[in-house]
């Protein structure tokens, strides 16, 4: 009986967290931003399927302890896609809170804001590469 209660609580918690993540993605406009940038509004069903499959895959990998015999190149490609997605989240969050316009106005920066964004992205990439390849942290 106790395992049934724990199972129900676990599923309920999972549904709440998944709903919160989906609400955050919609609230930040991440999905609509990706669709707008890629001009693929007609493929919305593929986006929904990809989000659902990604959520299921992430849940399985997180909950169950198993290894996959995949090559390092597949891991590298997956890492690139995950990095693009997380970068999209960060930029969407930045747009919601308007960090760059506020800083550039307060610091008096009128030109080169796009170069600042590129420098921030490059710094993030270099920091991640150092972290993962030099085993910092």
Short mmCIF file of N, CA, C and O in Angstrom, two decimals:
data_model
loop_
_atom_site.label_atom_id
_atom_site.label_comp_id
_atom_site.label_asym_id
_atom_site.label_seq_id
_atom_site.Cartn_x
_atom_site.Cartn_y
_atom_site.Cartn_z
N UNK A 1 0.83 -1.20 0.00
CA UNK A 1 0.00 0.00 0.00
C UNK A 1 0.87 1.26 0.00
O UNK A 1 0.55 2.23 -0.65
N UNK A 2 1.97 1.21 0.77
CA UNK A 2 2.86 2.36 0.84
C UNK A 2 3.51 2.68 -0.50
O UNK A 2 3.72 3.85 -0.84
N UNK A 3 3.85 1.64 -1.28
CA UNK A 3 4.47 1.87 -2.58
C UNK A 3 3.48 2.50 -3.56
O UNK A 3 3.88 3.29 -4.41
N UNK A 4 2.22 2.18 -3.43
CA UNK A 4 1.21 2.79 -4.30
C UNK A 4 1.10 4.28 -4.01
O UNK A 4 1.05 5.11 -4.93
N UNK A 5 1.11 4.65 -2.74
CA UNK A 5 1.03 6.06 -2.36
C UNK A 5 2.27 6.81 -2.86
O UNK A 5 2.17 7.91 -3.41
N UNK A 6 3.44 6.22 -2.67
CA UNK A 6 4.68 6.85 -3.14
C UNK A 6 4.67 6.98 -4.66
O UNK A 6 5.10 8.01 -5.20
N UNK A 7 4.17 5.98 -5.36
CA UNK A 7 4.07 6.05 -6.82
C UNK A 7 3.16 7.17 -7.25
O UNK A 7 3.48 7.94 -8.17
N UNK A 8 2.01 7.29 -6.62
CA UNK A 8 1.06 8.37 -6.95
C UNK A 8 1.68 9.73 -6.67
O UNK A 8 1.57 10.66 -7.48
N UNK A 9 2.36 9.87 -5.55
CA UNK A 9 3.03 11.14 -5.22
C UNK A 9 4.12 11.45 -6.24
O UNK A 9 4.27 12.59 -6.70
N UNK A 10 4.88 10.43 -6.64
CA UNK A 10 5.94 10.63 -7.63
C UNK A 10 5.39 11.08 -8.98
O UNK A 10 5.91 12.02 -9.59
N UNK A 11 4.35 10.40 -9.45
CA UNK A 11 3.74 10.80 -10.73
C UNK A 11 3.14 12.20 -10.64
O UNK A 11 3.29 13.01 -11.56
N UNK A 12 2.48 12.50 -9.55
CA UNK A 12 1.89 13.83 -9.38
C UNK A 12 2.97 14.91 -9.38
O UNK A 12 2.81 15.96 -10.01
N UNK A 13 4.05 14.65 -8.67
CA UNK A 13 5.16 15.61 -8.65
C UNK A 13 5.76 15.79 -10.03
O UNK A 13 6.09 16.91 -10.44
N UNK A 14 5.90 14.69 -10.76
CA UNK A 14 6.44 14.77 -12.11
C UNK A 14 5.55 15.58 -13.03
O UNK A 14 6.02 16.40 -13.83
N UNK A 15 4.23 15.38 -12.92
CA UNK A 15 3.30 16.17 -13.73
C UNK A 15 3.39 17.65 -13.38
O UNK A 15 3.34 18.51 -14.27
N UNK A 16 3.53 17.98 -12.10
CA UNK A 16 3.64 19.38 -11.70
C UNK A 16 4.91 20.02 -12.24
O UNK A 16 4.89 21.15 -12.75
N UNK A 17 6.02 19.31 -12.12
CA UNK A 17 7.29 19.86 -12.62
C UNK A 17 7.25 20.01 -14.14
O UNK A 17 7.66 21.03 -14.69
N UNK A 18 6.72 19.00 -14.84
CA UNK A 18 6.63 19.08 -16.30
C UNK A 18 5.72 20.23 -16.72
O UNK A 18 6.02 20.96 -17.67
N UNK A 19 4.62 20.41 -16.00
CA UNK A 19 3.74 21.53 -16.30
C UNK A 19 4.41 22.87 -16.06
O UNK A 19 4.24 23.82 -16.84
N UNK A 20 5.21 22.94 -15.00
CA UNK A 20 5.94 24.18 -14.73
C UNK A 20 6.98 24.49 -15.79
O UNK A 20 7.12 25.65 -16.21
N UNK A 21 7.69 23.48 -16.24
CA UNK A 21 8.69 23.69 -17.31
C UNK A 21 8.01 24.10 -18.60
O UNK A 21 8.46 25.03 -19.29
N UNK A 22 6.89 23.44 -18.94
CA UNK A 22 6.16 23.81 -20.15
C UNK A 22 5.63 25.23 -20.05
O UNK A 22 5.70 26.01 -21.01
N UNK A 23 5.12 25.61 -18.87
CA UNK A 23 4.62 26.98 -18.69
C UNK A 23 5.75 28.00 -18.80
O UNK A 23 5.58 29.08 -19.38
N UNK A 24 6.93 27.65 -18.28
CA UNK A 24 8.08 28.55 -18.40
C UNK A 24 8.50 28.70 -19.86
O UNK A 24 8.80 29.81 -20.31
N UNK A 25 8.51 27.59 -20.59
CA UNK A 25 8.88 27.65 -22.01
C UNK A 25 7.90 28.52 -22.79
O UNK A 25 8.30 29.32 -23.64
N UNK A 26 6.62 28.38 -22.50
CA UNK A 26 5.61 29.18 -23.19
C UNK A 26 5.70 30.63 -22.73
O UNK A 26 5.64 31.56 -23.54
N UNK A 27 5.86 30.84 -21.42
CA UNK A 27 5.93 32.20 -20.88
C UNK A 27 7.13 32.97 -21.41
O UNK A 27 7.03 34.18 -21.66
N UNK A 28 8.25 32.31 -21.56
CA UNK A 28 9.44 32.98 -22.09
C UNK A 28 9.40 33.09 -23.60
O UNK A 28 10.20 33.82 -24.19
N UNK A 29 8.51 32.35 -24.23
CA UNK A 29 8.39 32.42 -25.69
C UNK A 29 9.49 31.67 -26.41
O UNK A 29 9.85 32.02 -27.54
N UNK A 30 10.05 30.66 -25.77
CA UNK A 30 11.17 29.94 -26.37
C UNK A 30 10.75 29.21 -27.63
O UNK A 30 11.41 29.34 -28.68
N UNK A 31 9.67 28.46 -27.54
CA UNK A 31 9.24 27.67 -28.69
C UNK A 31 8.82 28.58 -29.83
O UNK A 31 9.23 28.37 -30.98
N UNK A 32 8.04 29.60 -29.54
CA UNK A 32 7.62 30.51 -30.60
C UNK A 32 8.80 31.25 -31.20
O UNK A 32 8.81 31.54 -32.40
N UNK A 33 9.80 31.53 -30.39
CA UNK A 33 11.01 32.19 -30.89
C UNK A 33 11.77 31.28 -31.85
O UNK A 33 12.19 31.71 -32.92
N UNK A 34 11.93 30.00 -31.47
CA UNK A 34 12.60 29.05 -32.35
C UNK A 34 11.83 28.88 -33.66
O UNK A 34 12.42 28.82 -34.73
N UNK A 35 10.52 28.81 -33.56
CA UNK A 35 9.69 28.65 -34.75
C UNK A 35 9.79 29.89 -35.63
O UNK A 35 9.90 29.79 -36.86
N UNK A 36 9.78 31.06 -35.02
CA UNK A 36 9.88 32.29 -35.79
C UNK A 36 11.23 32.45 -36.48
O UNK A 36 11.31 32.88 -37.63
N UNK A 37 12.30 32.09 -35.80
CA UNK A 37 13.63 32.23 -36.38
C UNK A 37 13.82 31.26 -37.54
O UNK A 37 14.41 31.60 -38.56
N UNK A 38 13.30 30.04 -37.37
CA UNK A 38 13.52 29.02 -38.39
C UNK A 38 12.44 29.02 -39.48
O UNK A 38 12.55 28.27 -40.45
N UNK A 39 11.41 29.86 -39.33
CA UNK A 39 10.32 29.96 -40.32
C UNK A 39 9.68 28.60 -40.59
O UNK A 39 9.50 28.21 -41.74
N UNK A 40 9.37 27.88 -39.52
CA UNK A 40 8.79 26.54 -39.65
C UNK A 40 7.46 26.43 -38.90
O UNK A 40 7.20 25.44 -38.23
N UNK A 41 6.62 27.43 -39.03
CA UNK A 41 5.35 27.44 -38.32
C UNK A 41 4.44 26.30 -38.77
O UNK A 41 3.60 25.82 -38.01
N UNK A 42 4.60 25.83 -39.99
CA UNK A 42 3.79 24.73 -40.48
C UNK A 42 4.14 23.39 -39.87
O UNK A 42 3.40 22.42 -40.02
N UNK A 43 5.26 23.33 -39.18
CA UNK A 43 5.73 22.06 -38.59
C UNK A 43 5.54 22.02 -37.08
O UNK A 43 6.31 21.38 -36.37
N UNK A 44 4.51 22.68 -36.58
CA UNK A 44 4.31 22.77 -35.13
C UNK A 44 4.11 21.41 -34.49
O UNK A 44 4.54 21.18 -33.35
N UNK A 45 3.50 20.48 -35.20
CA UNK A 45 3.29 19.14 -34.64
C UNK A 45 4.63 18.43 -34.41
O UNK A 45 4.78 17.67 -33.44
N UNK A 46 5.61 18.68 -35.28
CA UNK A 46 6.95 18.08 -35.09
C UNK A 46 7.60 18.65 -33.83
O UNK A 46 8.29 17.95 -33.11
N UNK A 47 7.41 19.95 -33.59
CA UNK A 47 7.96 20.56 -32.38
C UNK A 47 7.33 19.93 -31.13
O UNK A 47 8.03 19.62 -30.17
N UNK A 48 6.01 19.76 -31.16
CA UNK A 48 5.34 19.15 -30.01
C UNK A 48 5.83 17.73 -29.77
O UNK A 48 6.08 17.35 -28.62
N UNK A 49 5.98 16.97 -30.83
CA UNK A 49 6.48 15.59 -30.70
C UNK A 49 7.91 15.58 -30.17
O UNK A 49 8.26 14.75 -29.31
N UNK A 50 8.76 16.48 -30.67
CA UNK A 50 10.15 16.53 -30.22
C UNK A 50 10.24 16.89 -28.75
O UNK A 50 11.05 16.32 -28.01
N UNK A 51 9.41 17.83 -28.31
CA UNK A 51 9.42 18.22 -26.89
C UNK A 51 8.97 17.05 -26.03
O UNK A 51 9.57 16.76 -24.99
N UNK A 52 7.92 16.37 -26.45
CA UNK A 52 7.42 15.22 -25.69
C UNK A 52 8.46 14.10 -25.63
O UNK A 52 8.74 13.56 -24.55
N UNK A 53 9.05 13.76 -26.77
CA UNK A 53 10.06 12.69 -26.79
C UNK A 53 11.30 13.08 -25.99
O UNK A 53 11.90 12.23 -25.32
N UNK A 54 11.70 14.34 -26.06
CA UNK A 54 12.83 14.79 -25.27
C UNK A 54 12.57 14.72 -23.79
O UNK A 54 13.44 14.35 -22.99
N UNK A 55 11.35 15.05 -23.39
CA UNK A 55 10.98 14.96 -21.98
C UNK A 55 10.99 13.52 -21.51
O UNK A 55 11.50 13.20 -20.42
N UNK A 56 10.43 12.63 -22.33
CA UNK A 56 10.41 11.21 -21.96
C UNK A 56 11.83 10.65 -21.89
O UNK A 56 12.19 9.95 -20.94
N UNK A 57 12.66 10.97 -22.87
CA UNK A 57 14.04 10.49 -22.88
C UNK A 57 14.81 11.03 -21.67
O UNK A 57 15.56 10.30 -21.03
N UNK A 58 14.63 12.32 -21.37
CA UNK A 58 15.29 12.90 -20.20
C UNK A 58 14.86 12.26 -18.91
O UNK A 58 15.68 12.01 -18.01
N UNK A 59 13.58 11.94 -18.81
CA UNK A 59 13.08 11.27 -17.61
C UNK A 59 13.67 9.87 -17.47
O UNK A 59 14.11 9.48 -16.39
N UNK A 60 13.71 9.13 -18.56
CA UNK A 60 14.25 7.77 -18.51
C UNK A 60 15.73 7.79 -18.14
O UNK A 60 16.18 7.01 -17.30
N UNK A 61 16.49 8.69 -18.73
CA UNK A 61 17.92 8.77 -18.44
C UNK A 61 18.16 9.20 -17.00
O UNK A 61 19.10 8.74 -16.35
N UNK A 62 17.29 10.08 -16.48
CA UNK A 62 17.46 10.57 -15.11
C UNK A 62 17.06 9.53 -14.07
O UNK A 62 17.73 9.36 -13.06
N UNK A 63 15.97 8.82 -14.33
CA UNK A 63 15.43 7.90 -13.33
C UNK A 63 16.19 6.58 -13.31
O UNK A 63 16.52 6.06 -12.24
N UNK A 64 16.47 6.02 -14.47
CA UNK A 64 17.09 4.70 -14.54
C UNK A 64 18.59 4.82 -14.74
O UNK A 64 19.07 5.68 -15.46
N UNK A 65 19.32 3.92 -14.10
CA UNK A 65 20.78 3.93 -14.18
C UNK A 65 21.23 2.89 -15.20
O UNK A 65 21.23 1.69 -14.91
N UNK A 66 21.58 3.34 -16.38
CA UNK A 66 22.07 2.43 -17.40
C UNK A 66 23.02 3.20 -18.32
O UNK A 66 23.03 4.42 -18.34
N UNK A 67 23.82 2.47 -19.03
CA UNK A 67 24.77 3.07 -19.96
C UNK A 67 24.37 2.79 -21.39
O UNK A 67 23.72 1.80 -21.69
N UNK A 68 24.76 3.68 -22.25
CA UNK A 68 24.52 3.51 -23.68
C UNK A 68 25.86 3.38 -24.39
O UNK A 68 26.78 4.16 -24.12
N UNK A 69 25.96 2.42 -25.28
CA UNK A 69 27.18 2.23 -26.04
C UNK A 69 27.10 3.08 -27.31
O UNK A 69 26.81 2.59 -28.40
N UNK A 70 27.31 4.39 -27.15
CA UNK A 70 27.27 5.30 -28.29
C UNK A 70 28.66 5.88 -28.47
O UNK A 70 29.45 5.95 -27.54
N UNK A 71 28.93 6.30 -29.67
CA UNK A 71 30.23 6.88 -29.94
C UNK A 71 30.37 8.28 -29.39
O UNK A 71 29.39 8.95 -29.07
N UNK A 72 31.60 8.72 -29.25
CA UNK A 72 31.83 10.05 -28.71
C UNK A 72 31.34 11.14 -29.66
O UNK A 72 30.98 12.23 -29.22
N UNK A 73 31.27 10.85 -30.97
CA UNK A 73 30.78 11.85 -31.91
C UNK A 73 29.28 12.07 -31.73
O UNK A 73 28.80 13.19 -31.90
N UNK A 74 28.53 11.04 -31.36
CA UNK A 74 27.10 11.21 -31.08
C UNK A 74 26.93 12.05 -29.82
O UNK A 74 26.07 12.93 -29.75
N UNK A 75 27.77 11.81 -28.84
CA UNK A 75 27.74 12.61 -27.61
C UNK A 75 28.07 14.06 -27.91
O UNK A 75 27.44 14.97 -27.36
N UNK A 76 29.03 14.30 -28.78
CA UNK A 76 29.39 15.67 -29.15
C UNK A 76 28.25 16.38 -29.87
O UNK A 76 27.94 17.55 -29.58
N UNK A 77 27.60 15.69 -30.80
CA UNK A 77 26.47 16.29 -31.51
C UNK A 77 25.32 16.58 -30.55
O UNK A 77 24.70 17.65 -30.60
N UNK A 78 25.04 15.64 -29.65
CA UNK A 78 23.99 15.86 -28.65
C UNK A 78 24.34 17.06 -27.77
O UNK A 78 23.47 17.88 -27.45
N UNK A 79 25.59 17.17 -27.39
CA UNK A 79 26.03 18.30 -26.58
C UNK A 79 25.85 19.63 -27.28
O UNK A 79 25.45 20.63 -26.67
N UNK A 80 26.11 19.66 -28.57
CA UNK A 80 25.91 20.89 -29.34
C UNK A 80 24.43 21.27 -29.35
O UNK A 80 24.08 22.43 -29.12
N UNK A 81 23.56 20.31 -29.62
CA UNK A 81 22.13 20.60 -29.64
C UNK A 81 21.62 21.02 -28.27
O UNK A 81 20.80 21.94 -28.16
N UNK A 82 22.09 20.37 -27.24
CA UNK A 82 21.68 20.74 -25.88
C UNK A 82 22.17 22.15 -25.57
O UNK A 82 21.44 22.96 -24.97
N UNK A 83 23.39 22.47 -25.97
CA UNK A 83 23.92 23.81 -25.75
C UNK A 83 23.13 24.88 -26.49
O UNK A 83 22.87 25.96 -25.96
N UNK A 84 22.72 24.59 -27.70
CA UNK A 84 21.90 25.54 -28.47
C UNK A 84 20.57 25.76 -27.75
O UNK A 84 20.10 26.89 -27.63
N UNK A 85 19.98 24.69 -27.27
CA UNK A 85 18.69 24.80 -26.59
C UNK A 85 18.82 25.61 -25.30
O UNK A 85 18.02 26.51 -25.04
N UNK A 86 19.83 25.32 -24.50
CA UNK A 86 20.03 26.05 -23.25
C UNK A 86 20.36 27.52 -23.55
O UNK A 86 19.89 28.43 -22.86
N UNK A 87 21.15 27.76 -24.58
CA UNK A 87 21.43 29.14 -24.98
C UNK A 87 20.17 29.87 -25.39
O UNK A 87 20.00 31.06 -25.10
N UNK A 88 19.27 29.16 -26.06
CA UNK A 88 17.98 29.76 -26.41
C UNK A 88 17.17 30.13 -25.18
O UNK A 88 16.54 31.19 -25.12
N UNK A 89 17.20 29.27 -24.17
CA UNK A 89 16.53 29.57 -22.90
C UNK A 89 17.12 30.83 -22.27
O UNK A 89 16.39 31.70 -21.82
N UNK A 90 18.43 30.90 -22.24
CA UNK A 90 19.10 32.04 -21.61
C UNK A 90 18.77 33.33 -22.34
O UNK A 90 18.47 34.36 -21.72
N UNK A 91 18.81 33.30 -23.66
CA UNK A 91 18.52 34.52 -24.42
C UNK A 91 17.04 34.90 -24.30
O UNK A 91 16.71 36.08 -24.25
N UNK A 92 16.15 33.92 -24.23
CA UNK A 92 14.73 34.23 -24.04
C UNK A 92 14.51 34.87 -22.67
O UNK A 92 13.75 35.83 -22.53
N UNK A 93 15.18 34.34 -21.66
CA UNK A 93 15.06 34.92 -20.33
C UNK A 93 15.63 36.34 -20.31
O UNK A 93 15.07 37.24 -19.70
N UNK A 94 16.71 36.54 -21.01
CA UNK A 94 17.31 37.88 -21.10
C UNK A 94 16.34 38.85 -21.76
O UNK A 94 16.22 40.00 -21.33
N UNK A 95 15.65 38.41 -22.79
CA UNK A 95 14.71 39.30 -23.47
C UNK A 95 13.54 39.65 -22.57
O UNK A 95 13.03 40.76 -22.62
N UNK A 96 13.13 38.71 -21.73
CA UNK A 96 12.01 38.99 -20.83
C UNK A 96 12.39 40.05 -19.80
O UNK A 96 11.61 40.95 -19.52
N UNK A 97 13.57 39.96 -19.25
CA UNK A 97 13.97 40.91 -18.22
C UNK A 97 14.73 42.11 -18.79
O UNK A 97 15.08 43.02 -18.04
N UNK A 98 14.97 42.15 -20.09
CA UNK A 98 15.59 43.29 -20.77
C UNK A 98 16.92 43.71 -20.16
O UNK A 98 17.15 44.87 -19.85
N UNK A 99 17.82 42.75 -19.99
CA UNK A 99 19.10 43.05 -19.37
C UNK A 99 19.97 43.94 -20.25
O UNK A 99 20.50 44.95 -19.80
N UNK A 100 20.13 43.56 -21.52
CA UNK A 100 21.04 44.32 -22.38
C UNK A 100 20.59 45.76 -22.61
O UNK A 100 21.43 46.67 -22.55
N UNK A 101 19.33 46.04 -22.89
CA UNK A 101 18.95 47.44 -23.04
C UNK A 101 19.17 48.27 -21.78
O UNK A 101 19.60 49.42 -21.85
N UNK A 102 18.94 47.68 -20.62
CA UNK A 102 19.13 48.42 -19.37
C UNK A 102 20.61 48.71 -19.14
O UNK A 102 21.00 49.84 -18.86
N UNK A 103 21.47 47.67 -19.30
CA UNK A 103 22.90 47.88 -19.11
C UNK A 103 23.48 48.83 -20.14
O UNK A 103 24.29 49.70 -19.80
N UNK A 104 23.10 48.68 -21.39
CA UNK A 104 23.68 49.56 -22.40
C UNK A 104 23.24 51.01 -22.19
O UNK A 104 24.02 51.93 -22.42
N UNK A 105 22.02 51.23 -21.73
CA UNK A 105 21.58 52.60 -21.45
C UNK A 105 22.31 53.17 -20.24
O UNK A 105 22.77 54.31 -20.25
N UNK A 106 22.48 52.35 -19.19
CA UNK A 106 23.15 52.85 -17.99
C UNK A 106 24.64 53.07 -18.19
O UNK A 106 25.23 53.95 -17.59
N UNK A 107 25.25 52.22 -19.03
CA UNK A 107 26.68 52.37 -19.29
C UNK A 107 26.98 53.32 -20.44
O UNK A 107 28.14 53.60 -20.72
N UNK A 108 25.94 53.76 -21.13
CA UNK A 108 26.13 54.68 -22.25
C UNK A 108 26.66 54.03 -23.50
O UNK A 108 27.30 54.68 -24.33
N UNK A 109 26.42 52.75 -23.67
CA UNK A 109 26.89 52.03 -24.86
C UNK A 109 25.87 52.24 -25.97
O UNK A 109 24.70 51.89 -25.83
N UNK A 110 26.32 52.82 -27.06
CA UNK A 110 25.40 53.07 -28.18
C UNK A 110 25.71 52.18 -29.38
O UNK A 110 24.84 51.95 -30.21
N UNK A 111 26.95 51.72 -29.47
CA UNK A 111 27.34 50.87 -30.60
C UNK A 111 28.02 49.61 -30.07
O UNK A 111 28.62 49.62 -29.01
N UNK A 112 27.92 48.54 -30.84
CA UNK A 112 28.64 47.32 -30.52
C UNK A 112 27.94 46.38 -29.56
O UNK A 112 28.59 45.47 -29.02
N UNK A 113 26.64 46.55 -29.34
CA UNK A 113 25.93 45.65 -28.43
C UNK A 113 25.95 44.22 -28.96
O UNK A 113 26.10 43.26 -28.20
N UNK A 114 25.83 44.07 -30.28
CA UNK A 114 25.86 42.72 -30.85
C UNK A 114 27.23 42.06 -30.60
O UNK A 114 27.30 40.85 -30.37
N UNK A 115 28.31 42.85 -30.61
CA UNK A 115 29.63 42.30 -30.34
C UNK A 115 29.76 41.88 -28.88
O UNK A 115 30.45 40.91 -28.55
N UNK A 116 29.11 42.60 -28.00
CA UNK A 116 29.11 42.23 -26.59
C UNK A 116 28.41 40.90 -26.40
O UNK A 116 28.89 40.03 -25.66
N UNK A 117 27.28 40.71 -27.08
CA UNK A 117 26.55 39.45 -26.99
C UNK A 117 27.40 38.31 -27.54
O UNK A 117 27.47 37.23 -26.94
N UNK A 118 28.07 38.54 -28.65
CA UNK A 118 28.94 37.51 -29.23
C UNK A 118 30.09 37.19 -28.28
O UNK A 118 30.46 36.02 -28.10
N UNK A 119 30.68 38.21 -27.66
CA UNK A 119 31.76 37.98 -26.71
C UNK A 119 31.28 37.19 -25.50
O UNK A 119 31.99 36.30 -25.00
N UNK A 120 30.07 37.47 -25.02
CA UNK A 120 29.52 36.71 -23.91
C UNK A 120 29.32 35.25 -24.30
O UNK A 120 29.62 34.34 -23.52
N UNK A 121 28.79 35.02 -25.50
CA UNK A 121 28.59 33.64 -25.97
C UNK A 121 29.93 32.92 -26.13
O UNK A 121 30.07 31.76 -25.74
N UNK A 122 30.93 33.61 -26.68
CA UNK A 122 32.25 33.00 -26.85
C UNK A 122 32.87 32.68 -25.49
O UNK A 122 33.47 31.61 -25.31
N UNK A 123 32.72 33.57 -24.53
CA UNK A 123 33.22 33.30 -23.18
C UNK A 123 32.54 32.11 -22.54
O UNK A 123 33.18 31.30 -21.87
N UNK A 124 31.25 31.99 -22.77
CA UNK A 124 30.51 30.84 -22.24
C UNK A 124 31.01 29.54 -22.87
O UNK A 124 31.19 28.53 -22.19
N UNK A 125 31.25 29.56 -24.17
CA UNK A 125 31.74 28.37 -24.86
C UNK A 125 33.13 27.99 -24.35
O UNK A 125 33.39 26.82 -24.04
N UNK A 126 34.03 28.96 -24.24
CA UNK A 126 35.39 28.67 -23.77
C UNK A 126 35.35 28.15 -22.33
O UNK A 126 36.04 27.18 -21.99
N UNK A 127 34.52 28.76 -21.49
CA UNK A 127 34.40 28.30 -20.11
C UNK A 127 33.89 26.88 -20.03
O UNK A 127 34.41 26.07 -19.24
N UNK A 128 32.91 26.54 -20.85
CA UNK A 128 32.39 25.17 -20.84
C UNK A 128 33.43 24.18 -21.36
O UNK A 128 33.55 23.07 -20.83
N UNK A 129 34.15 24.55 -22.41
CA UNK A 129 35.17 23.66 -22.93
C UNK A 129 36.26 23.41 -21.90
O UNK A 129 36.73 22.29 -21.73
N UNK A 130 36.69 24.47 -21.21
CA UNK A 130 37.69 24.29 -20.15
C UNK A 130 37.15 23.41 -19.03
O UNK A 130 37.85 22.55 -18.51
N UNK A 131 35.89 23.62 -18.67
CA UNK A 131 35.30 22.84 -17.59
C UNK A 131 35.26 21.36 -17.94
O UNK A 131 35.62 20.52 -17.12
N UNK A 132 34.81 21.03 -19.15
CA UNK A 132 34.64 19.63 -19.49
C UNK A 132 35.92 18.92 -19.91
O UNK A 132 36.12 17.76 -19.60
N UNK A 133 36.80 19.63 -20.61
CA UNK A 133 38.00 18.97 -21.11
C UNK A 133 39.16 19.01 -20.11
O UNK A 133 40.05 18.17 -20.16
N UNK A 134 39.19 19.98 -19.22
CA UNK A 134 40.27 20.07 -18.23
C UNK A 134 39.80 19.60 -16.87
O UNK A 134 40.56 19.65 -15.92
N UNK A 135 38.54 19.20 -16.77
CA UNK A 135 37.96 18.66 -15.54
C UNK A 135 38.05 19.65 -14.38
O UNK A 135 38.43 19.31 -13.27
N UNK A 136 37.71 20.92 -14.69
CA UNK A 136 37.66 21.92 -13.63
C UNK A 136 36.36 21.74 -12.88
O UNK A 136 35.39 21.21 -13.37
N UNK A 137 36.32 22.23 -11.68
CA UNK A 137 35.05 22.26 -10.92
C UNK A 137 34.80 21.07 -10.10
O UNK A 137 34.97 19.96 -10.17
#
